[in-house]
Short mmCIF file of C-alpha atoms in Angstrom, two decimals:
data_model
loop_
_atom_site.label_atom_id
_atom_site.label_comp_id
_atom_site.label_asym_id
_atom_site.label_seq_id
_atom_site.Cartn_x
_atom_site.Cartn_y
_atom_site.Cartn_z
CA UNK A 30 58.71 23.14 -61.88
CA UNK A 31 57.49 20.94 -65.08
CA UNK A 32 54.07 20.97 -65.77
CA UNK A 33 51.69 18.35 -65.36
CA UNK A 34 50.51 16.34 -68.47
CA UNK A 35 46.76 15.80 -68.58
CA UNK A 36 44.60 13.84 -70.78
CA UNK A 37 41.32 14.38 -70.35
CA UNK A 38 39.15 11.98 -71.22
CA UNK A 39 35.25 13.05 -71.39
CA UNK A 40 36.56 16.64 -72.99
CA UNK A 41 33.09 18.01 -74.08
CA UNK A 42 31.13 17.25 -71.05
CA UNK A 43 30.41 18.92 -67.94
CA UNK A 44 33.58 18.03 -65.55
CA UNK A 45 35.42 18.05 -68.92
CA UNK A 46 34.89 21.56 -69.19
CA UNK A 47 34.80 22.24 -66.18
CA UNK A 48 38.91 20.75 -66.03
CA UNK A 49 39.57 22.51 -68.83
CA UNK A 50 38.60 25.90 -66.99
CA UNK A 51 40.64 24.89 -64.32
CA UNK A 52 43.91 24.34 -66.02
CA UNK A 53 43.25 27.48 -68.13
CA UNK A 54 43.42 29.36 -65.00
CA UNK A 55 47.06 27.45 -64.45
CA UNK A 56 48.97 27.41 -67.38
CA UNK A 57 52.24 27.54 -65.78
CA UNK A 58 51.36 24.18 -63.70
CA UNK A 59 49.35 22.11 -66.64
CA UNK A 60 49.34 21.09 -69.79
CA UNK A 61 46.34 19.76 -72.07
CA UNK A 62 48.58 16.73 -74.40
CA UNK A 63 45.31 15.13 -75.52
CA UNK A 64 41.84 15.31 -75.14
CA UNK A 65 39.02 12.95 -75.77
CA UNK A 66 35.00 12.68 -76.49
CA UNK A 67 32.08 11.40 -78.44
CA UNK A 68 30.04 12.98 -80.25
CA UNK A 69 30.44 17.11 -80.28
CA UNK A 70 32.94 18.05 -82.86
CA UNK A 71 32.51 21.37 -82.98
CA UNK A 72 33.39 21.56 -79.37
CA UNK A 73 35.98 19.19 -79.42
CA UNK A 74 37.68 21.42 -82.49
CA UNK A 75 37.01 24.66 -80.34
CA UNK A 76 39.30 22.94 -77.30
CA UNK A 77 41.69 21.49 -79.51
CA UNK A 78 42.30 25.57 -81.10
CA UNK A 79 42.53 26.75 -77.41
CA UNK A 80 44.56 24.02 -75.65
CA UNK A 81 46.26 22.36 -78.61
CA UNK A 82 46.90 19.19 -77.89
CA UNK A 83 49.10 16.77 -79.29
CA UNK A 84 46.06 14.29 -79.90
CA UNK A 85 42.40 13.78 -80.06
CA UNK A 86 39.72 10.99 -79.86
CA UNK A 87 36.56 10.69 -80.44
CA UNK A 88 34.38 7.39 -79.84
CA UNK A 89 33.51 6.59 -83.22
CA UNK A 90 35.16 7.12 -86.62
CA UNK A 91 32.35 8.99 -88.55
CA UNK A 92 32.82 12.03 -85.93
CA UNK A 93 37.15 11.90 -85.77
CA UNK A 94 37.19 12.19 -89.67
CA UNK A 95 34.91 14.68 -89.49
CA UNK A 96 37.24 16.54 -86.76
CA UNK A 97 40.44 15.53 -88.36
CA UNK A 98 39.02 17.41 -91.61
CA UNK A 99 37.97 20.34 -89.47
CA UNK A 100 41.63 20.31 -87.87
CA UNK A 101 43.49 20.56 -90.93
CA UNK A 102 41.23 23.37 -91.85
CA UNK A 103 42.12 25.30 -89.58
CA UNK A 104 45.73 24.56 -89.36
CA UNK A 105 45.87 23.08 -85.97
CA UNK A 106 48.97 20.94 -84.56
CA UNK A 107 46.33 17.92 -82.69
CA UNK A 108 46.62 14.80 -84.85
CA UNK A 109 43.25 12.80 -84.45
CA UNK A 110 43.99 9.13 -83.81
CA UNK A 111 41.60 6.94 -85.57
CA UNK A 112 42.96 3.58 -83.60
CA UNK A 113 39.70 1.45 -82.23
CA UNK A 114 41.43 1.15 -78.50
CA UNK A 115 42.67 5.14 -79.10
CA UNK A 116 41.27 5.72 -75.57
CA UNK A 117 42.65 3.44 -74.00
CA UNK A 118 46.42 4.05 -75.96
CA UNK A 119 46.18 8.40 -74.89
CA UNK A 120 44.93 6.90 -71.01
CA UNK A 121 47.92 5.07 -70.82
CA UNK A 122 50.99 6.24 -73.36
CA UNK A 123 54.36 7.73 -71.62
CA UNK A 124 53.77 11.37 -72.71
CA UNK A 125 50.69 11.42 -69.84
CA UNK A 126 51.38 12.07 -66.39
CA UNK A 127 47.31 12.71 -65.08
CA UNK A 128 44.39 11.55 -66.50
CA UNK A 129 40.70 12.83 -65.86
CA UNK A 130 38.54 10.28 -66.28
CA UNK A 131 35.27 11.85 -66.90
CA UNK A 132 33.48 9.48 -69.93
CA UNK A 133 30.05 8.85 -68.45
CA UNK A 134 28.88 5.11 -67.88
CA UNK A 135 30.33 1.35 -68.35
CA UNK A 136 32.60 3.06 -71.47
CA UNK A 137 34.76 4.56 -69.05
CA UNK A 138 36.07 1.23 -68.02
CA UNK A 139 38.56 0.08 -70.18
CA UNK A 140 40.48 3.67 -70.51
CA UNK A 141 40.44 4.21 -66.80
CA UNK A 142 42.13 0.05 -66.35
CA UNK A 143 44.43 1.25 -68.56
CA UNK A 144 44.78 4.01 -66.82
CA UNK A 145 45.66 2.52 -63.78
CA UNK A 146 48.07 -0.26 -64.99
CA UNK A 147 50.11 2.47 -66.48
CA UNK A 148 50.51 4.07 -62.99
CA UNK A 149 48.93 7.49 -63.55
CA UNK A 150 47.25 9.63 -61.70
CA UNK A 151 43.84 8.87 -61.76
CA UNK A 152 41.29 11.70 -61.50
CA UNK A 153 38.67 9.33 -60.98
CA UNK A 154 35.00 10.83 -62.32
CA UNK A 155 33.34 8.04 -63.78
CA UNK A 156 31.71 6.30 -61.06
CA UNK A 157 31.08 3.30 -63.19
CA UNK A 158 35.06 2.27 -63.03
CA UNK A 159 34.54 1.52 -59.31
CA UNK A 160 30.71 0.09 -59.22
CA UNK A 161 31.49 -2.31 -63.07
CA UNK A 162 34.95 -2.73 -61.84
CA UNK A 163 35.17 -2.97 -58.26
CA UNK A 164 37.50 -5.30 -57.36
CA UNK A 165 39.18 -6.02 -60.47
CA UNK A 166 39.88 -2.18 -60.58
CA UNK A 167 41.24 -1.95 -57.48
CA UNK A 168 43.27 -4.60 -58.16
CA UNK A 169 45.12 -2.84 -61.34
CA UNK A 170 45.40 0.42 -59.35
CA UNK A 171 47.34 -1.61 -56.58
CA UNK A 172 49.41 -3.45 -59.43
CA UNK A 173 50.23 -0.64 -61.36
CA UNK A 174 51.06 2.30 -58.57
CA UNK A 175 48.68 4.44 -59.62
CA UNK A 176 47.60 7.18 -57.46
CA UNK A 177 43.73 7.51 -57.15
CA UNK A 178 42.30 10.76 -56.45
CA UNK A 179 38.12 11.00 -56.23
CA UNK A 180 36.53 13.72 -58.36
CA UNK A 181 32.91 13.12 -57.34
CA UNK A 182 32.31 16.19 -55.16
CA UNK A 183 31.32 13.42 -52.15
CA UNK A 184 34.31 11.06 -52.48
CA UNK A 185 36.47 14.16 -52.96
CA UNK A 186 35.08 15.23 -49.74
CA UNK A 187 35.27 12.29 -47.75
CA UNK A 188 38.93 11.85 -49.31
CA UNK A 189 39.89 15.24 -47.79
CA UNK A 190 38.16 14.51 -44.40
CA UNK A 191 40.21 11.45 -43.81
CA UNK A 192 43.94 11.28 -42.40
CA UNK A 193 46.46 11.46 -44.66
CA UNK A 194 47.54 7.76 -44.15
CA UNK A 195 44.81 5.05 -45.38
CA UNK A 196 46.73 2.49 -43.34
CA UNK A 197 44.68 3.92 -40.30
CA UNK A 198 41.62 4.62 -41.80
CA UNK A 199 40.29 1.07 -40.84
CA UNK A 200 40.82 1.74 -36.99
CA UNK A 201 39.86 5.04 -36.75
CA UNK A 202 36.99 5.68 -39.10
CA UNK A 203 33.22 4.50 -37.84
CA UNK A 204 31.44 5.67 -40.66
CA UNK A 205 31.07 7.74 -43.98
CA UNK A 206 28.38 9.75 -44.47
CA UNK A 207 27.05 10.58 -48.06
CA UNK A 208 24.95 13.72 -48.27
CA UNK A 209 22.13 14.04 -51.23
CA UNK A 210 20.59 17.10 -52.20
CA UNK A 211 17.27 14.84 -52.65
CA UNK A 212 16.98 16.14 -56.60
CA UNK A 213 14.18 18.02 -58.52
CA UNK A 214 11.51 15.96 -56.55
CA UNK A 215 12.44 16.15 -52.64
CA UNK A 216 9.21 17.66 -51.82
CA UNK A 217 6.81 15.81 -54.81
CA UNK A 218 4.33 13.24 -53.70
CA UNK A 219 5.71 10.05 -54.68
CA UNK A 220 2.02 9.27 -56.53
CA UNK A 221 2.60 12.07 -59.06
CA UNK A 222 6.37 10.68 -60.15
CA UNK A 223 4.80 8.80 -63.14
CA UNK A 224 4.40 11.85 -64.74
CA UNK A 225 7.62 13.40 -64.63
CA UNK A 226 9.05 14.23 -67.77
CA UNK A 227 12.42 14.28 -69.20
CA UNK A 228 13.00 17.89 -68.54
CA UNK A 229 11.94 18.07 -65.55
CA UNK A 230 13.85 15.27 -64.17
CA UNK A 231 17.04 17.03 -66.11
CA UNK A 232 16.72 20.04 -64.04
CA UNK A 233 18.51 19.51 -60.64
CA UNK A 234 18.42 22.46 -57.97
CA UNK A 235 21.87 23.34 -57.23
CA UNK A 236 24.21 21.28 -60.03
CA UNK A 237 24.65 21.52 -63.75
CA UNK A 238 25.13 18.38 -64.94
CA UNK A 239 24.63 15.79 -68.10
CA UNK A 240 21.42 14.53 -68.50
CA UNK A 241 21.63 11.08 -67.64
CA UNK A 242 23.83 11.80 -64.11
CA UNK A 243 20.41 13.99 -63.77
CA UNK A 244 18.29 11.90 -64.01
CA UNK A 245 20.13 9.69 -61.68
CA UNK A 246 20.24 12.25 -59.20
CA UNK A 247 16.46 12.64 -59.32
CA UNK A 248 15.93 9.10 -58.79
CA UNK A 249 18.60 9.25 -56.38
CA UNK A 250 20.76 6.43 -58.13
CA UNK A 251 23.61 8.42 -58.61
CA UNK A 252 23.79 7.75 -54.52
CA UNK A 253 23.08 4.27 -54.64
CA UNK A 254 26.19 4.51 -57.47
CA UNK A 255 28.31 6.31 -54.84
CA UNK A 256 27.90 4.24 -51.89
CA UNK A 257 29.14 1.15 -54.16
CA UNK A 258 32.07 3.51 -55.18
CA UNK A 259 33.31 4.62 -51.67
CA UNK A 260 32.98 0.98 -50.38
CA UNK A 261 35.98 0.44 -53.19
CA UNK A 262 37.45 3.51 -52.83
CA UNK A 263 37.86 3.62 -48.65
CA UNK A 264 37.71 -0.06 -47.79
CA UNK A 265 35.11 0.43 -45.61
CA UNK A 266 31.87 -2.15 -45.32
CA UNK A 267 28.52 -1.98 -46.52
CA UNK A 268 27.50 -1.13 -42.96
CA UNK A 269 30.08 1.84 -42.74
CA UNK A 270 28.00 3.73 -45.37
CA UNK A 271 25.33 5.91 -44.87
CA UNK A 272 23.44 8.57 -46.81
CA UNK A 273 21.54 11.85 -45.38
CA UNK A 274 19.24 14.57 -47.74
CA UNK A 275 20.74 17.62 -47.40
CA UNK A 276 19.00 19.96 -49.62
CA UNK A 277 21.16 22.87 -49.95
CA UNK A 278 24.54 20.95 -50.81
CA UNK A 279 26.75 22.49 -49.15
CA UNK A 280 28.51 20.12 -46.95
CA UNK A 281 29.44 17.35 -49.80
CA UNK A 282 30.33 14.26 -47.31
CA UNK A 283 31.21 13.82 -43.69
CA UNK A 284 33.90 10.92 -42.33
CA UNK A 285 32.49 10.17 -38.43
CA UNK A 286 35.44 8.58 -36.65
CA UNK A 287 35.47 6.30 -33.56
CA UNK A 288 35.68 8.92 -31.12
CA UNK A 289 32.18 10.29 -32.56
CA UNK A 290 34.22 13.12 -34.11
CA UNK A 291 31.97 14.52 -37.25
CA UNK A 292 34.93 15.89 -39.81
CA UNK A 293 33.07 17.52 -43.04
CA UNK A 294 34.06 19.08 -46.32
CA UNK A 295 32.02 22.32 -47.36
CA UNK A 296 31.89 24.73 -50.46
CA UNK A 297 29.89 26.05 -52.84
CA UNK A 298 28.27 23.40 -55.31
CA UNK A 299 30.83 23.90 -58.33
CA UNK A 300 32.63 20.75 -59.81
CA UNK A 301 35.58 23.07 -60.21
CA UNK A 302 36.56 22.58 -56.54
CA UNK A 303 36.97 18.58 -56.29
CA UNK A 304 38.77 18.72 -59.66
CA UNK A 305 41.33 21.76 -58.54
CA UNK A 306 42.18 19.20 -55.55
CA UNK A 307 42.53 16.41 -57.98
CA UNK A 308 44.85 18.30 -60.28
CA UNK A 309 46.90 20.10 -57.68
CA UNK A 310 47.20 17.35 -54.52
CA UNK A 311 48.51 17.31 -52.21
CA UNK A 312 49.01 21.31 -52.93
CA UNK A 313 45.51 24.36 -53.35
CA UNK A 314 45.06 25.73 -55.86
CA UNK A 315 42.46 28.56 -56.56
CA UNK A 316 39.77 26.81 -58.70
CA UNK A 317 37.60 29.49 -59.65
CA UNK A 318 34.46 28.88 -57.59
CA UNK A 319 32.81 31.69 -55.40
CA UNK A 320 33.69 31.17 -51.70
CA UNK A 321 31.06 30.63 -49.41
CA UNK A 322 29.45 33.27 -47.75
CA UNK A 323 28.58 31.96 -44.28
CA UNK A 324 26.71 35.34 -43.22
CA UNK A 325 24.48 34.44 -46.44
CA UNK A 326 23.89 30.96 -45.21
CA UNK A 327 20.31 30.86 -43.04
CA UNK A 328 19.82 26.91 -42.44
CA UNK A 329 21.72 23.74 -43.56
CA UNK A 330 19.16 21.21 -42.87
CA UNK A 331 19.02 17.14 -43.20
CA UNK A 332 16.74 14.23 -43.62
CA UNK A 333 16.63 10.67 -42.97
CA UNK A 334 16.31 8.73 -46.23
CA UNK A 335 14.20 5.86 -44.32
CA UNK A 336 11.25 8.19 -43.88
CA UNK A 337 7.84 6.35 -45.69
CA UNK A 338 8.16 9.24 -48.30
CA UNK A 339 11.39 8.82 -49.11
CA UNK A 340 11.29 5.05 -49.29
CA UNK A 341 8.79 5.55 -52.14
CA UNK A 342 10.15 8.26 -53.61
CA UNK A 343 13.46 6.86 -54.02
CA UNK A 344 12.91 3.38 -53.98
CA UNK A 345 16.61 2.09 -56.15
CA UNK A 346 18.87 3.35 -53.18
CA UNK A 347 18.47 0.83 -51.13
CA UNK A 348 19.90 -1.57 -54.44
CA UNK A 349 23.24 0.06 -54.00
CA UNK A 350 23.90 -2.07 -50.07
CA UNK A 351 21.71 -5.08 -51.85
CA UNK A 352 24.42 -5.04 -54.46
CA UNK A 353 27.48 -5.02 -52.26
CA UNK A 354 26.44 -7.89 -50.21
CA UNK A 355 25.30 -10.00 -53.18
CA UNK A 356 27.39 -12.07 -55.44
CA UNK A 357 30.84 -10.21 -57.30
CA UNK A 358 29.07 -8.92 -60.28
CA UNK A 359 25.71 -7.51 -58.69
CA UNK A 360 26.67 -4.33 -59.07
CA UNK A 361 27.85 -4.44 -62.91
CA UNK A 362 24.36 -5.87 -63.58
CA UNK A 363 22.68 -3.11 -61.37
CA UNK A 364 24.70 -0.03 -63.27
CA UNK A 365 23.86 -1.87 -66.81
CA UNK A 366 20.32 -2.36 -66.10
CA UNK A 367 19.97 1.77 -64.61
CA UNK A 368 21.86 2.65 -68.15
CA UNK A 369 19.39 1.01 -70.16
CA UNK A 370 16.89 2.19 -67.87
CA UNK A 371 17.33 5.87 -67.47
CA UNK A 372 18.33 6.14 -71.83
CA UNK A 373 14.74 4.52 -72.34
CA UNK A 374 13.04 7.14 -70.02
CA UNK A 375 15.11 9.83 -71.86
CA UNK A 376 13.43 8.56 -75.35
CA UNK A 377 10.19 8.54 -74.07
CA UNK A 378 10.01 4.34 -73.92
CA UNK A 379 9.17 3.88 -70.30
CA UNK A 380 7.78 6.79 -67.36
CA UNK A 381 10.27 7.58 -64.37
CA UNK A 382 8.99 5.59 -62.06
CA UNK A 383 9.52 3.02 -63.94
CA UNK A 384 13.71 3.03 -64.46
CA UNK A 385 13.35 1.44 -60.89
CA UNK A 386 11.28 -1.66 -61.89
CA UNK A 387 13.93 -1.98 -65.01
CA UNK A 388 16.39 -2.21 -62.18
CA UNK A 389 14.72 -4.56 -59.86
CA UNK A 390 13.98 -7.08 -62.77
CA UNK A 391 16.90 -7.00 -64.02
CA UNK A 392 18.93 -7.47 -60.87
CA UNK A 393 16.15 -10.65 -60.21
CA UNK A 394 16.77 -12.36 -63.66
CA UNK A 395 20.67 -12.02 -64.12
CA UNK A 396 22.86 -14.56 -62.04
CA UNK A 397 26.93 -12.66 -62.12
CA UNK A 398 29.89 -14.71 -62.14
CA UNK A 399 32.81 -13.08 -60.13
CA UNK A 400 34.92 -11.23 -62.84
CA UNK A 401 38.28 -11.78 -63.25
CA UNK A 402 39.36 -9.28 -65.58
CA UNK A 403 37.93 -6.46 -68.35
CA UNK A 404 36.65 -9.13 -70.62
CA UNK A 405 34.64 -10.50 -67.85
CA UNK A 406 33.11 -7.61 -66.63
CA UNK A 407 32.37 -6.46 -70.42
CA UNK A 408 30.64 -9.62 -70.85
CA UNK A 409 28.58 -9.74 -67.99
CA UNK A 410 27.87 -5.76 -68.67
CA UNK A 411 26.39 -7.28 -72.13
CA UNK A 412 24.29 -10.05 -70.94
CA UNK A 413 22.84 -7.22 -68.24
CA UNK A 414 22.19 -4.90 -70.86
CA UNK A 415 20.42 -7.31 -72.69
CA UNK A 416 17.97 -8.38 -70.28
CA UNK A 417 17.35 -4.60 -68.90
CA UNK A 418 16.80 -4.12 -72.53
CA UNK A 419 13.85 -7.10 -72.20
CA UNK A 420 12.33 -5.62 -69.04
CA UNK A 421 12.02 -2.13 -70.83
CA UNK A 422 9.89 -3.82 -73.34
CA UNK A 423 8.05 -5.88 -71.07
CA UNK A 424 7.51 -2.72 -68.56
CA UNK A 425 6.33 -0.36 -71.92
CA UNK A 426 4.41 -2.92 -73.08
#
C-alpha cells in the first residue's frame, strides 16, 4: 500500500502537532512532503529534522530566510519556498494527496480553495473556510472532487454519526446537536466578565488549544463559528442546528434523526482522535488518545443555552443563526469583526465583555454583497476588518 502524502498546513500549532503525532505513530501509512506555518522557526526547523519534508512555508519572508538559513545549517533536504502564494502552490501541487488545513482565521481561505479545486482531501480545521467561504467554498469542493473530511472534534462527530450516504441525510436527519463545554466561565456571574483577563480566558477546562480559539471558546463564539460551519458542511437549515452545554466533553456532537433516534460520538477530549479519522477514513486507526474509562465516568450532564444566565453570559451565539439567515456575506463580516475583536482583548485594548459589542457593531454598520469568488470574500473580509477595527476604538475609548 503507498503512503499517503500530507501537507500540513498550520505545522506549529496545536492540531498541527497534534497531526504530526499522529502520522509519527504511522509511518508505514503517511508521509509528511511539506509543512507550513507563521511565525515559530525554531519549531518549524525541529519538524522539518524529524519529518523531512520536501518543502516548507512560512507566512512571511523575514521568518523563511531565517529557516532556510537554519536548514542549510543543519544539512536538511526541505527547500523553503519563498513564493508570495507558496501556500496556496504546496495546498494544491501534484506531489499532495491530503491536506490538513489547520491555519487559524480568514488566512486559511485561500490555501484551503486551492485546496479543494485541486481535488484533495481536505482535512478541514479551519472553521473560517466554511463561515468566510460558505457557499463559494462549497462550490469549489463540488467542482473540484475533493473529498471533505471535518476535523473539528463536533463536525467530526456529527460526520461519523450520520449514514454513510449524504444523499439521505436530508430525509432522515431532524436535527444536529452541537455540544459546548460552556468554557472557563460556565459557572461565573455574568456581572464579573468585565474583568476577565487574558489568561484566564486562555485557560479552557478540558482542551489545549491556541489562544485565540480560547478565547472563543470562553465567549462561546467558537460555537456560534460551528453552527455556521455544519450548516455548509451537512446541508442542513438554520433551524436544524442546535447547541447544548455539556461540561465534561465527552460526547462531541449528536445527529437526532426523524424517528427521534439520538446517534452520538464519544471519547476522550484529545484532537488526536478527529484527526486519526481524517487521515485514515474510511479505515481506524489507533490515534494515541487514552480510551475512555466508563467505570471512571460519574455524571455527563447538559444545559440549555437559553437559560437568563447563559443568555448574558454568552451573548454572540445567538449571531451565528442571525448570520445564516441574513444577507450572503453576514457571516464573513461576523468572523472579521470577532478576529479583530478577540486580538484587541488579547493586547489589552478592549475588556471581554466587550469582543461582543465589537461584533454587534460591526455586524450593524457593514452591508455584504453576495461573494462570488476569493477576491470577493477577501474584500468584504477587509472592509469588515476595518470597521471592527473602528468599533474597537470607539468601544476603548
Amino acid at each position: 500500500m503507498s503512503r499517503l502524502r500530507v501537507a500540513v498546513l498550520g505545522s506549529t500549532g496545536s492540531i498541527g502537532t497534534n497531526t504530526l503525532d499522529v502520522i509519527a505513530r504511522h509511518p508505514d501509512r503517511f508521509e509528511v512532503v511539506a509543512l507550513a506555518a507563521a511565525t515559530q522557526v525554531d519549531l518549524m526547523l525541529a519538524q522539518c529534522a524529524r519529518f523531512k519534508p520536501r518543502v516548507a512555508v512560512m507566512a512571511s519572508a523575514p521568518h523563511a530566510l531565517e529557516l532556510d538559513r537554519k536548514i542549510k545549517l543543519e544539512g536538511l533536504p526541505t527547500q523553503v519556498d519563498l513564493a508570495p502564494d507558496a501556500i496556496e502552490i504546496v495546498a494544491s501541487c501534484d506531489d499532495v494527496d491530503a491536506v490538513m488545513a489547520a491555519i487559524v482565521g480568514a488566512a486559511g481561505l485561500a490555501p484551503c480553495l486551492a485546496a479543494a479545486r485541486a481535488g484533495k482531501r481536505l482535512l478541514l480545521a479551519n472553521k473560517e473556510a466554511l463561515v468566510v467561504g460558505g457557499d463559494v467554498f462549497m462550490r469549489a469542493v463540488a467542482e473540484g472532487g475533493a473529498t471533505l473530511l471535518p476535523i473539528d472534534s463536533e463536525h467530526s462527530a456529527i460526520f461519523q454519526s450520520l449514514p454513510d450516504d449524504p444523499a439521505t441525510w436530508a430525509q432522515r436527519i431532524d436535527r444536529i446537536i452541537l455540544t459546548a463545554s460552556g468554557g472557563p466561565f460556565r459557572t461565573r456571574a455574568p456581572s464579573s466578565l468585565r474583568d476577565v483577563t487574558p489568561s484566564q480566558a486562555c485557560a479552557h477546562p478540558n482542551w489545549v488549544m491556541g489562544r485565540k480559539i480560547s478565547v472563543d471558546s470562553a465567549t462561546m463564539m467558537n460555537k456560534a463559528l460551528e453552527v455556521i460551519e455544519a450548516r455548509y458542511l451537512f446541508g442542513v437549515s438554520p433551524d436544524q442546528l442546535d447547541v447544548v452545554i455539556h461540561p465534561q466533553s465527552v460526547i462531541h456532537s449528536m445527529v437526532q434523526y426523524k424517528d427521534t433516534s439520538v446517534v452520538a460520538q464519544l471519547g476522550t477530549p484529545d484532537m488526536r482522535v478527529p484527526i486519526a479519522y481524517g487521515l485514515s477514513w474510511p479505515d481506524r486507526i489507533e490515534s494515541g488518545a487514552q480510551a475512555l474509562d466508563f467505570r471512571g465516568l460519574q455524571n455527563l450532564t447538559f444545559e440549555a443555552i437559553d437559560s437568563e444566565d447563559h443568555r448574558q453570559r454568552y451573548p454572540g451565539l445567538a449571531l451565528a443563526w442571525e448570520a445564516l439567515r441574513a444577507e450572503p456575506g453576514t457571516c464573513a463580516v461576523l468572523n472579521a469583526a470577532n478576529e479583530v475583536a478577540v486580538a484587541a482583548f488579547l493586547d489589552g485594548a478592549i475588556r471581554f465583555d466587550q469582543i461582543h459589542a465589537v461584533n454587534r457593531a460591526t455586524l450593524d454598520a457593514v452591508a455584504p454583497r453576495t461573494p462570488d469568488g476569493l477576491q470577493a470574500l477577501l474584500e468584504l473580509d477587509g472592509r469588515a476588518r476595518g470597521a471592527a477595527a473602528a468599533c474597537v476604538r470607539r468601544v476603548a475609548g
